Amino acid sequence: DTAVSQTPKYLVTQMGNDKSIKCEQNLGHDTMYWYKQDSKKFLKIMFSYNNKELIINETVPNRFSPKSPDKAHLNLHINSLELGDSAVYFCASSRQGSYEQYFGPGTRLTVT
Amino acid sequence: AQRVTQPEKLLSVFKGAPVELKCNYSYSGSPELFWYVQYSRQRLQLLLRHISRESIKGFTADLNKGETSFHLKKPFAQEEDSAMYYCALNNAGNMLTFGGGTRLMVKP
């Protein structure tokens, strides 16, 4: 029944590694998003993606890339992980034309 | 550029006291504003949006374009209201810009 799910819930890895976080929504939504929440709880949009376009927040390093195998999934790939990438990453989705976004439970990434 | 500011990182009140969580925004277009809430160990969820002008869990928020504010109010706080509250603005690209969040603590 989970509307927006993310795996894994926790991810601990070393600097320099490449990792992925998966996101799936079963709401039939058209648009999916990735957000980063830092240690001070500040929440920032990273990407917005639907089947037509990808919108990237210009502050996001190109080490981060979203990959969407189908409309229900938007995975986040991170290359060459850095200490500053440690954060909680939230996936979200929304129906086209609706401003309400449904959030996943978050993935806590720790880079050591 | 759009910006959302929540000046208080932490707001602590006693149960039954009135609550006002402040939110100010800057946006050149016609804003769509929201309040999202994150209870402990739960996911972020929509609390209310300015366009619906409704009261959810006793909370209301009025958009004041003159003051560019969208403060969240509740006349009598409850302990279960303790959570992290985020004010958010939606741009034309359907991407939300969040404020820094305010942690509300309601003491018994």
PDB file of N, CA and C in Angstrom, chain A residues 3-4 12-13 15 39 41-42 45 49 51 58-59 61-62 65 69 71 77 81 90 95 105 110:
ATOM      1  N   ALA A   3       2.674   4.346  -0.918  1.00  0.00           N
ATOM      2  CA  ALA A   3       2.491   5.133  -2.127  1.00  0.00           C
ATOM      3  C   ALA A   3       3.823   5.426  -2.813  1.00  0.00           C
ATOM      4  N   VAL A   4       4.772   5.938  -2.030  1.00  0.00           N
ATOM      5  CA  VAL A   4       6.098   6.248  -2.547  1.00  0.00           C
ATOM      6  C   VAL A   4       7.107   5.525  -1.657  1.00  0.00           C
ATOM      7  N   VAL A  12      25.439   3.456   4.048  1.00  0.00           N
ATOM      8  CA  VAL A  12      26.721   3.935   4.550  1.00  0.00           C
ATOM      9  C   VAL A  12      27.788   3.483   3.560  1.00  0.00           C
ATOM     10  N   THR A  13      28.603   4.424   3.109  1.00  0.00           N
ATOM     11  CA  THR A  13      29.584   4.101   2.093  1.00  0.00           C
ATOM     12  C   THR A  13      30.797   4.996   2.245  1.00  0.00           C
ATOM     13  N   MET A  15      33.984   7.470   0.767  1.00  0.00           N
ATOM     14  CA  MET A  15      34.253   8.504  -0.245  1.00  0.00           C
ATOM     15  C   MET A  15      34.777   7.870  -1.522  1.00  0.00           C
ATOM     16  N   SER A  39      21.902  18.331   7.237  1.00  0.00           N
ATOM     17  CA  SER A  39      21.921  18.092   8.691  1.00  0.00           C
ATOM     18  C   SER A  39      21.158  19.149   9.465  1.00  0.00           C
ATOM     19  N   LYS A  41      18.326  20.227   8.490  1.00  0.00           N
ATOM     20  CA  LYS A  41      16.928  20.006   8.097  1.00  0.00           C
ATOM     21  C   LYS A  41      16.490  20.881   6.934  1.00  0.00           C
ATOM     22  N   PHE A  42      17.439  21.538   6.282  1.00  0.00           N
ATOM     23  CA  PHE A  42      17.078  22.350   5.128  1.00  0.00           C
ATOM     24  C   PHE A  42      16.812  21.440   3.951  1.00  0.00           C
ATOM     25  N   ILE A  45      15.239  21.121  -3.481  1.00  0.00           N
ATOM     26  CA  ILE A  45      14.908  20.347  -4.666  1.00  0.00           C
ATOM     27  C   ILE A  45      16.176  20.067  -5.471  1.00  0.00           C
ATOM     28  N   TYR A  49      11.226  15.441 -12.731  1.00  0.00           N
ATOM     29  CA  TYR A  49      11.258  14.661 -13.979  1.00  0.00           C
ATOM     30  C   TYR A  49       9.884  14.113 -14.308  1.00  0.00           C
ATOM     31  N   ASN A  51       7.775  12.384 -18.068  1.00  0.00           N
ATOM     32  CA  ASN A  51       8.171  11.673 -19.286  1.00  0.00           C
ATOM     33  C   ASN A  51       8.547  12.623 -20.419  1.00  0.00           C
ATOM     34  N   GLU A  58      20.207  24.003 -10.698  1.00  0.00           N
ATOM     35  CA  GLU A  58      21.550  24.282 -11.203  1.00  0.00           C
ATOM     36  C   GLU A  58      22.645  24.140 -10.150  1.00  0.00           C
ATOM     37  N   THR A  59      22.251  24.076  -8.877  1.00  0.00           N
ATOM     38  CA  THR A  59      23.261  23.928  -7.836  1.00  0.00           C
ATOM     39  C   THR A  59      23.678  22.473  -7.620  1.00  0.00           C
ATOM     40  N   PRO A  61      25.543  19.136  -8.277  1.00  0.00           N
ATOM     41  CA  PRO A  61      26.741  18.712  -9.042  1.00  0.00           C
ATOM     42  C   PRO A  61      26.378  17.649 -10.069  1.00  0.00           C
ATOM     43  N   ASN A  62      27.123  17.617 -11.168  1.00  0.00           N
ATOM     44  CA  ASN A  62      26.789  16.638 -12.198  1.00  0.00           C
ATOM     45  C   ASN A  62      27.178  15.213 -11.814  1.00  0.00           C
ATOM     46  N   SER A  65      22.826  12.046 -10.903  1.00  0.00           N
ATOM     47  CA  SER A  65      22.025  11.909 -12.113  1.00  0.00           C
ATOM     48  C   SER A  65      20.801  11.041 -11.835  1.00  0.00           C
ATOM     49  N   PRO A  69      13.670   4.330 -15.462  1.00  0.00           N
ATOM     50  CA  PRO A  69      13.406   3.213 -16.373  1.00  0.00           C
ATOM     51  C   PRO A  69      11.960   3.184 -16.857  1.00  0.00           C
ATOM     52  N   LYS A  71       7.715   5.100 -15.859  1.00  0.00           N
ATOM     53  CA  LYS A  71       7.020   6.228 -15.230  1.00  0.00           C
ATOM     54  C   LYS A  71       6.917   6.075 -13.709  1.00  0.00           C
ATOM     55  N   HIS A  77      21.416   8.264  -9.046  1.00  0.00           N
ATOM     56  CA  HIS A  77      22.782   7.744  -9.093  1.00  0.00           C
ATOM     57  C   HIS A  77      23.745   8.833  -8.649  1.00  0.00           C
ATOM     58  N   LEU A  81      31.324   9.726  -4.549  1.00  0.00           N
ATOM     59  CA  LEU A  81      30.702  10.305  -3.355  1.00  0.00           C
ATOM     60  C   LEU A  81      31.682  11.099  -2.516  1.00  0.00           C
ATOM     61  N   PHE A  90      15.080  12.516  -0.229  1.00  0.00           N
ATOM     62  CA  PHE A  90      13.653  12.211  -0.344  1.00  0.00           C
ATOM     63  C   PHE A  90      13.235  12.189  -1.801  1.00  0.00           C
ATOM     64  N   ARG A  95       0.804  14.297  -9.406  1.00  0.00           N
ATOM     65  CA  ARG A  95       0.024  14.134 -10.621  1.00  0.00           C
ATOM     66  C   ARG A  95       0.201  15.377 -11.474  1.00  0.00           C
ATOM     67  N   PRO A 105       9.772   7.887   2.345  1.00  0.00           N
ATOM     68  CA  PRO A 105      10.232   7.937   3.739  1.00  0.00           C
ATOM     69  C   PRO A 105      11.647   8.476   3.906  1.00  0.00           C
ATOM     70  N   THR A 110      25.170   8.168   4.469  1.00  0.00           N
ATOM     71  CA  THR A 110      26.331   8.588   5.265  1.00  0.00           C
ATOM     72  C   THR A 110      27.589   8.225   4.491  1.00  0.00           C
TER      73      THR A 110
END
